[in-house]
C-alpha positions as a Python dict, from the first residue, in 0.01 Angstrom:
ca = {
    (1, 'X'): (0, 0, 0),
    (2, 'X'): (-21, -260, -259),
    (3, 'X'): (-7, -81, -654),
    (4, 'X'): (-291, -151, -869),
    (5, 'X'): (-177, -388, -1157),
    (6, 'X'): (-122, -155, -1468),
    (7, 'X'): (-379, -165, -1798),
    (8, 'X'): (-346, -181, -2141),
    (9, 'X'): (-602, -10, -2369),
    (10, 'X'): (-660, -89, -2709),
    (11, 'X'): (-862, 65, -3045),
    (12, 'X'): (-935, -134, -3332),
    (13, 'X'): (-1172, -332, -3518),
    (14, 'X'): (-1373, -602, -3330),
    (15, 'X'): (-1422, -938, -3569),
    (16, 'X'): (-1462, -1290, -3526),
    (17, 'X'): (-1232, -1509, -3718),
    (18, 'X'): (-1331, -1754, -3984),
    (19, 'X'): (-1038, -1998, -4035),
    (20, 'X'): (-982, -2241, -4273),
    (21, 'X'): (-743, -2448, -4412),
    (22, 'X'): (-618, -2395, -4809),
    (23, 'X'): (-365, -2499, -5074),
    (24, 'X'): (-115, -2257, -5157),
    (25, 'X'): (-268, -2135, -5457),
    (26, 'X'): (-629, -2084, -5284),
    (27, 'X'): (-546, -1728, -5230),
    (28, 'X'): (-462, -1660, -5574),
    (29, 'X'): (-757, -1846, -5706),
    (30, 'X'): (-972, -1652, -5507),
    (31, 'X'): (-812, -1241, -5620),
    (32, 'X'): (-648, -1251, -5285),
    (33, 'X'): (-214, -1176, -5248),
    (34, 'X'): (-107, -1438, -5031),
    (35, 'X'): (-19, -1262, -4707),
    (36, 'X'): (-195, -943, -4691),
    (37, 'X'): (-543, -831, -4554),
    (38, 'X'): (-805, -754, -4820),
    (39, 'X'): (-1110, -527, -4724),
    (40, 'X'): (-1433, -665, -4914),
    (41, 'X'): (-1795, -577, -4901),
    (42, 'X'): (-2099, -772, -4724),
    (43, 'X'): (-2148, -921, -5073),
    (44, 'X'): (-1799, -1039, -5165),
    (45, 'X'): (-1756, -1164, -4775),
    (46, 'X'): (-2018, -1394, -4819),
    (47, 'X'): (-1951, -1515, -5203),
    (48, 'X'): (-1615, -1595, -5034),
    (49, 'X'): (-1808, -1735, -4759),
    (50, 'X'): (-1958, -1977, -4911),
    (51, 'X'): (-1654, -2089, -5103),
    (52, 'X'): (-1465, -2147, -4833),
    (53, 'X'): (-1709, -2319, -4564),
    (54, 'X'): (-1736, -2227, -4220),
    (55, 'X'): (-1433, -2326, -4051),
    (56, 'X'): (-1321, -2268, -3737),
    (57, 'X'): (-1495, -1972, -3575),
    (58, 'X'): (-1314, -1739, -3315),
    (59, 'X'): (-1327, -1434, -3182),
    (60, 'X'): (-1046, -1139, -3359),
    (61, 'X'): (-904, -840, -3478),
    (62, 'X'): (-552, -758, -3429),
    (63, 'X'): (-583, -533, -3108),
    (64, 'X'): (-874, -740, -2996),
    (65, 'X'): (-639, -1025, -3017),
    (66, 'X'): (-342, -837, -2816),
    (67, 'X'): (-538, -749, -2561),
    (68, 'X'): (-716, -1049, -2537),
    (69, 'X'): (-326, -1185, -2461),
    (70, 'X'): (-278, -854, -2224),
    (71, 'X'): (-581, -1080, -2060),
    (72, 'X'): (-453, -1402, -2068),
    (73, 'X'): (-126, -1210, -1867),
    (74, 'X'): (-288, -1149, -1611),
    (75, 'X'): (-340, -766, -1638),
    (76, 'X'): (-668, -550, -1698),
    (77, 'X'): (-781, -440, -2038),
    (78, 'X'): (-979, -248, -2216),
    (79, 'X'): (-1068, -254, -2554),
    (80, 'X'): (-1266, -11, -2791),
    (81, 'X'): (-1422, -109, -3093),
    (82, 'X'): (-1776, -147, -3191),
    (83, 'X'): (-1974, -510, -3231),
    (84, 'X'): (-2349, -556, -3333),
    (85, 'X'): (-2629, -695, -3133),
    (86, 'X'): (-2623, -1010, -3311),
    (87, 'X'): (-2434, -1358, -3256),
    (88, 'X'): (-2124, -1307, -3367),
    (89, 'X'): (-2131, -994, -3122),
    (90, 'X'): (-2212, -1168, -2849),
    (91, 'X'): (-1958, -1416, -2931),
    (92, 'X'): (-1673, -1124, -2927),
    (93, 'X'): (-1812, -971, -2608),
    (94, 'X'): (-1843, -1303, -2395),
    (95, 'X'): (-1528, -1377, -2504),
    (96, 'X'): (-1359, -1048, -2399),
    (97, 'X'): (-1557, -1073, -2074),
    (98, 'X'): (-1409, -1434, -1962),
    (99, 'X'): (-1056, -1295, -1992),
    (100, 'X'): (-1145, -985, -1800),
    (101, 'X'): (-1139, -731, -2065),
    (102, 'X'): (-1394, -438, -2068),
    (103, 'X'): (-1563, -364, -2388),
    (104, 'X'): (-1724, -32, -2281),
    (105, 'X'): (-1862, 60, -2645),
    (106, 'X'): (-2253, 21, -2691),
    (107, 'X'): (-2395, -227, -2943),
    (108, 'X'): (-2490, -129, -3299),
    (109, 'X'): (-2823, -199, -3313),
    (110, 'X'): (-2965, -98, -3710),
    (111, 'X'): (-2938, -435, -3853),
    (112, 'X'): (-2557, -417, -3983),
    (113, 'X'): (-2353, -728, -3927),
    (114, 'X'): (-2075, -777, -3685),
    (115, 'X'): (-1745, -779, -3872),
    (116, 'X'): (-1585, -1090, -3977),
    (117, 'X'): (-1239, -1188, -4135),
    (118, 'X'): (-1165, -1526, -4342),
    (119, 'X'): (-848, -1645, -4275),
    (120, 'X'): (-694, -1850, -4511),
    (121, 'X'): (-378, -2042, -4386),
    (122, 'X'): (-153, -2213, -4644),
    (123, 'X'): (21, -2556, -4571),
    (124, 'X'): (345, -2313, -4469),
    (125, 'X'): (123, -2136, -4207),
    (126, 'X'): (80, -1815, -4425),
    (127, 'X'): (-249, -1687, -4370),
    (128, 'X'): (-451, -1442, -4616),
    (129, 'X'): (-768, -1237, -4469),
    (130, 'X'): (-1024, -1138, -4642),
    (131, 'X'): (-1229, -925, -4402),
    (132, 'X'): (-1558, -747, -4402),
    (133, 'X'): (-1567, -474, -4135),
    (134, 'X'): (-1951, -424, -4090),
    (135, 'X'): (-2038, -272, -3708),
    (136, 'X'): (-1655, -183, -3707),
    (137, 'X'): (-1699, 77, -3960),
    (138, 'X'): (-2030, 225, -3740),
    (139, 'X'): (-1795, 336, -3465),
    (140, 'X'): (-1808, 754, -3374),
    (141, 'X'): (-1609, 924, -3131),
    (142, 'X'): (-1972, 974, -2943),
    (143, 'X'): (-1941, 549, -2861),
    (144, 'X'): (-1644, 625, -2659),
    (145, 'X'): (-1611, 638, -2341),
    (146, 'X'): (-1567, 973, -2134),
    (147, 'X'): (-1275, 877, -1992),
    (148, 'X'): (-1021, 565, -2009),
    (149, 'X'): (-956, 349, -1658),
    (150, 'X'): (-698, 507, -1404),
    (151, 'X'): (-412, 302, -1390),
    (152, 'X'): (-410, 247, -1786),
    (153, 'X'): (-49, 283, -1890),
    (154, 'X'): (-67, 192, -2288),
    (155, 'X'): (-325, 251, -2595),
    (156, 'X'): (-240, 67, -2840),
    (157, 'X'): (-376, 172, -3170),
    (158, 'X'): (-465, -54, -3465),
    (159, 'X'): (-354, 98, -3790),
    (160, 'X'): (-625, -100, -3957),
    (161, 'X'): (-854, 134, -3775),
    (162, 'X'): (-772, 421, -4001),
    (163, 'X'): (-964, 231, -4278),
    (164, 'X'): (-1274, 295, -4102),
    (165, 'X'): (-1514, 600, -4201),
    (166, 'X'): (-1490, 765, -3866),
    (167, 'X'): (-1117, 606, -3772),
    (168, 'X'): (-894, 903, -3785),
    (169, 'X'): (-1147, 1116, -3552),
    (170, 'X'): (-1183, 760, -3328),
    (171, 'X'): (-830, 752, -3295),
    (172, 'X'): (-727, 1134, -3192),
    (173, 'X'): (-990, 1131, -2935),
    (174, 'X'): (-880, 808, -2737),
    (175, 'X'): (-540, 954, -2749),
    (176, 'X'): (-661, 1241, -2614),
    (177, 'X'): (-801, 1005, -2313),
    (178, 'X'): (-512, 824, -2274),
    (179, 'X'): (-303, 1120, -2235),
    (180, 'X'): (-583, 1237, -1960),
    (181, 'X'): (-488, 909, -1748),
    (182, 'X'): (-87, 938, -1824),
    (183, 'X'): (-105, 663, -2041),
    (184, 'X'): (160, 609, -2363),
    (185, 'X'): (28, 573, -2688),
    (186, 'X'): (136, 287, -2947),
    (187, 'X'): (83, 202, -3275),
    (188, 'X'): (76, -116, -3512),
    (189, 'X'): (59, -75, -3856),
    (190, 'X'): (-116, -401, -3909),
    (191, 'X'): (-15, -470, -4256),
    (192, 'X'): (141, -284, -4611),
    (193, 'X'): (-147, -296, -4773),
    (194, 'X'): (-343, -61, -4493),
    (195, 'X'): (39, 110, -4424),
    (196, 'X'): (-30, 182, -4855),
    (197, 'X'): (-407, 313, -4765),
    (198, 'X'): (-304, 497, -4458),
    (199, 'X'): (49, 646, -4471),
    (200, 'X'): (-13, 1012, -4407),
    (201, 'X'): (-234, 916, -4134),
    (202, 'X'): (-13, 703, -4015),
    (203, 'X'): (296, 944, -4032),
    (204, 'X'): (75, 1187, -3895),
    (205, 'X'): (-17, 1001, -3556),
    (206, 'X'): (386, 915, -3573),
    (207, 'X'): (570, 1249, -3620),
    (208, 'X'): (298, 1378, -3350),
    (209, 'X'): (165, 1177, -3070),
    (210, 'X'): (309, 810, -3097),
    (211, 'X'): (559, 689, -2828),
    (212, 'X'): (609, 335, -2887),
    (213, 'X'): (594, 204, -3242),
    (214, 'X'): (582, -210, -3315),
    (215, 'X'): (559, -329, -3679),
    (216, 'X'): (769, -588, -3882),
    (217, 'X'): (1039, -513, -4140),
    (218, 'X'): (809, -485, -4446),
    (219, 'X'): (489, -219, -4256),
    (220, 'X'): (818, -58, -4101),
    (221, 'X'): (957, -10, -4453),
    (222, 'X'): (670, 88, -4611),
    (223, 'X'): (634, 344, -4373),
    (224, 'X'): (973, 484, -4405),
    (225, 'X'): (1069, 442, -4777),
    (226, 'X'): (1379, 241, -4621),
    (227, 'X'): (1557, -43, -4812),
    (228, 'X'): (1702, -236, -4490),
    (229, 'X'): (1519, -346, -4104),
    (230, 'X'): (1831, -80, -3969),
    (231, 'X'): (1751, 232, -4158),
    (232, 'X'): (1328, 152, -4097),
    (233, 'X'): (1427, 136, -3704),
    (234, 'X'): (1614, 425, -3704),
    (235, 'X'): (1385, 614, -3895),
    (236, 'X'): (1102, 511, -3644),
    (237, 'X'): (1326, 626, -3320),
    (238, 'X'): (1366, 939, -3493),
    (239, 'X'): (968, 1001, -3394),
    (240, 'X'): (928, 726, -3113),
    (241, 'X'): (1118, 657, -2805),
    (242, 'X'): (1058, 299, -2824),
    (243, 'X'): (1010, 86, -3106),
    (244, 'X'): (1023, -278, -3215),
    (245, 'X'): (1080, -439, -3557),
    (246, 'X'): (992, -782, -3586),
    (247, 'X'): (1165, -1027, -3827),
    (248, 'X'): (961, -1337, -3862),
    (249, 'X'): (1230, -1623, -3743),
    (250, 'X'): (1551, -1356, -3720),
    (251, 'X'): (1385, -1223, -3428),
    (252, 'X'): (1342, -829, -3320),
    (253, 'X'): (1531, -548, -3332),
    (254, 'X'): (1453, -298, -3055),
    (255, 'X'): (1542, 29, -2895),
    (256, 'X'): (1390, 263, -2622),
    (257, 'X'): (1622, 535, -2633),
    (258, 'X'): (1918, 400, -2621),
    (259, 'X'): (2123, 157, -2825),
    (260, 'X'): (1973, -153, -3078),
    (261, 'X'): (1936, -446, -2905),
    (262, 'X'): (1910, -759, -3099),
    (263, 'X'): (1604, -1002, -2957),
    (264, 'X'): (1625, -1373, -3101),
    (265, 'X'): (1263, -1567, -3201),
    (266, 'X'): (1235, -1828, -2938),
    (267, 'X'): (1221, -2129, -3067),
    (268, 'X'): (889, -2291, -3230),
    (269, 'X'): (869, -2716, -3293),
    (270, 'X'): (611, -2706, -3573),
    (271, 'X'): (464, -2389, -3761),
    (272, 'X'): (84, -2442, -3764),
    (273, 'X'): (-43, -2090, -3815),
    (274, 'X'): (89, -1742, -3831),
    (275, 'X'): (-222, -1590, -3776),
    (276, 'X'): (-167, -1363, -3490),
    (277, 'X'): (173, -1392, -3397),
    (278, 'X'): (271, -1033, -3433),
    (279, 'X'): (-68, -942, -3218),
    (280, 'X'): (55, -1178, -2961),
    (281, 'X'): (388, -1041, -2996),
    (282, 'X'): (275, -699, -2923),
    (283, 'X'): (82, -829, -2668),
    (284, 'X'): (394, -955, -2441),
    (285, 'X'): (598, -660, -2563),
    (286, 'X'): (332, -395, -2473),
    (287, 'X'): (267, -597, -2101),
    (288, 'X'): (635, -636, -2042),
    (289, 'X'): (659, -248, -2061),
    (290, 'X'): (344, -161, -1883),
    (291, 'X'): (511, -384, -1574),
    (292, 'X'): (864, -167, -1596),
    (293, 'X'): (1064, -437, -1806),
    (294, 'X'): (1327, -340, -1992),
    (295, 'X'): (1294, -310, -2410),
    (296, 'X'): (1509, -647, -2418),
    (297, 'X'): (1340, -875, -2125),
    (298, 'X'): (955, -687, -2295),
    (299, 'X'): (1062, -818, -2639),
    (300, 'X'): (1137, -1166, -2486),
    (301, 'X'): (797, -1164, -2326),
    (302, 'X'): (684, -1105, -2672),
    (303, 'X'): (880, -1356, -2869),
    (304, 'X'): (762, -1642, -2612),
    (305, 'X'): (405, -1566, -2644),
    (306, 'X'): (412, -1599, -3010),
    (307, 'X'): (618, -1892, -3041),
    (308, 'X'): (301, -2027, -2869),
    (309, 'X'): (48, -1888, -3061),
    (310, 'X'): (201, -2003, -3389),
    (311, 'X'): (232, -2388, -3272),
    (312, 'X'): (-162, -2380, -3291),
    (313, 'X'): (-420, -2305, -3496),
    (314, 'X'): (-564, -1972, -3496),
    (315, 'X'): (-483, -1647, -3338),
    (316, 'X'): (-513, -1698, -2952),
    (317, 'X'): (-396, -1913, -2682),
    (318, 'X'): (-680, -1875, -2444),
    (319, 'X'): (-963, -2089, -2348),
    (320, 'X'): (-1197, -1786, -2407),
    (321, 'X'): (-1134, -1785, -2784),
}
């Protein structure tokens, strides 16, 4: 008897991506610090908006974009996260749809705006969002579904999330559904900034119900008050049994209980764009695992993918974005 082909699930907020091209000292000009996510309301996102043009418009999010990749695989996903019934949502859920993903969440339907993030990327391939969450922030635990797929082996939960009115409560109840299928439960920090919002809640879901963790050397840091990439990843395996720090071009260090093993960046011919290399990271990681790879040959997976993702421009590989 042939086994089903394991899922990943993911939580997180659902935006389409607004990218455009900027000198280096756009950001600055505009109150942003180059390389973080900024949180901004509907009035601010479109002052900024206008500034910047429209760009290139694609379909995003951080877990929306690793399992979008968890898609483009070849496994089944499933993503929650909450779109409204207006273009831009039906951008994000025809999207999801062509790569296979389920978006089981209903619409929001009282007149607030699907979320949106303007990404600006520097000559250097930095990028700097500014993001407006709109129908993200509208999602209860009452949009969820009752129960998660069979055969899901990973949530993956977007730290971002916690910024969310309702994201903490969102959050412990599809970990309680994931544990109802088997399924482990990760976590990515997204960025310092939201790791400086949302440490307790973030050390909370940690200490308690987290089994893989995946974040770079600075969220890593800023989540364990450590000085060096070593003393962060052993300070995450104290509270996960699998974790993976990412390094940019030095690679990843990761573990599953057992010793550090060093994972080199594979190699990239021209940096275009950054935006959404640790998503597709993740994404390869995360699939690796759910397939029974080893930590090593799972953070390979991972390091390929994004090498692809940041010889192009924007955050996925995939026709469907």
């Amino acid at each position: 008897m042939t086994r089903p082909r394991p899922q990943i699930a993911g939580i997180g907020n659902p935006l389409v991506d607004i990218l455009a091209a900027i000198d280096a000292g756009g950001p600055e000009r505009h109150g942003l610090t180059l390389g973080e996510m900024h949180l901004v309301d509907a009035a601010r996102a479109a002052a900024l908006y206008a500034e910047i043009g429209p760009g290139v418009q694609q379909s995003g999010g951080s877990v929306a974009n690793t399992i979008a990749h968890v898609g483009d695989l070849g496994l089944k996903g499933t993503f929650l996260g909450k779109v409204a019934a207006d273009d831009l949502g039906g951008v994000f859920r025809r999207d999801m749809a062509a790569l296979g993903i389920a978006v089981p969440v209903p619409d929001q339907t009282d007149g607030t705006a699907t979320g949106h993030c303007v990404v600006m990327v520097t000559p250097g391939g930095e990028r700097t969002m500014s993001t407006y969450l709109g129908a993200c922030e509208c999602l209860t635990p009452d949009d969820l579904p009752a129960a998660l797929p069979a055969g899901t082996a990973i949530l993956l939960v977007e730290g971002y999330h916690f910024d969310t009115p309702h994201g903490a409560a969102n959050i412990a109840q599809a970990v309680e559904l994931a544990r109802g299928v088997g399924a482990r439960v990760a976590l990515t920090p997204s960025d310092p900034s939201c790791v400086d919002r949302q440490r307790a809640a973030m050390l909370a879901l940690i200490e308690g119900d987290c089994d893989i963790l995946i974040g770079n050397e600075v969220e890593l840091a800023a989540l364990s008050g450590a000085q060096d990439a070593m003393t962060a990843l052993h300070w995450a395996l104290e509270h996960c049994r699998t974790v993976a720090l990412t390094r940019s071009a030095n690679g990843a260090l990761v573990a599953d209980g057992g010793p550090v093993v060093e994972v080199p960046a594979a190699p990239v011919a021209r940096v275009v764009d950054t935006t959404g290399a640790g998503d597709a990271f993740a994404a390869g990681f995360l699939a690796g695992l759910a397939k029974g790879a080893d930590v090593a040959e799972a953070a390979r997976t991972g390091a390929a993918l994004a090498a692809r993702v940041i010889g192009h421009f924007g955050a996925r590989q995939s026709k469907a974005a």
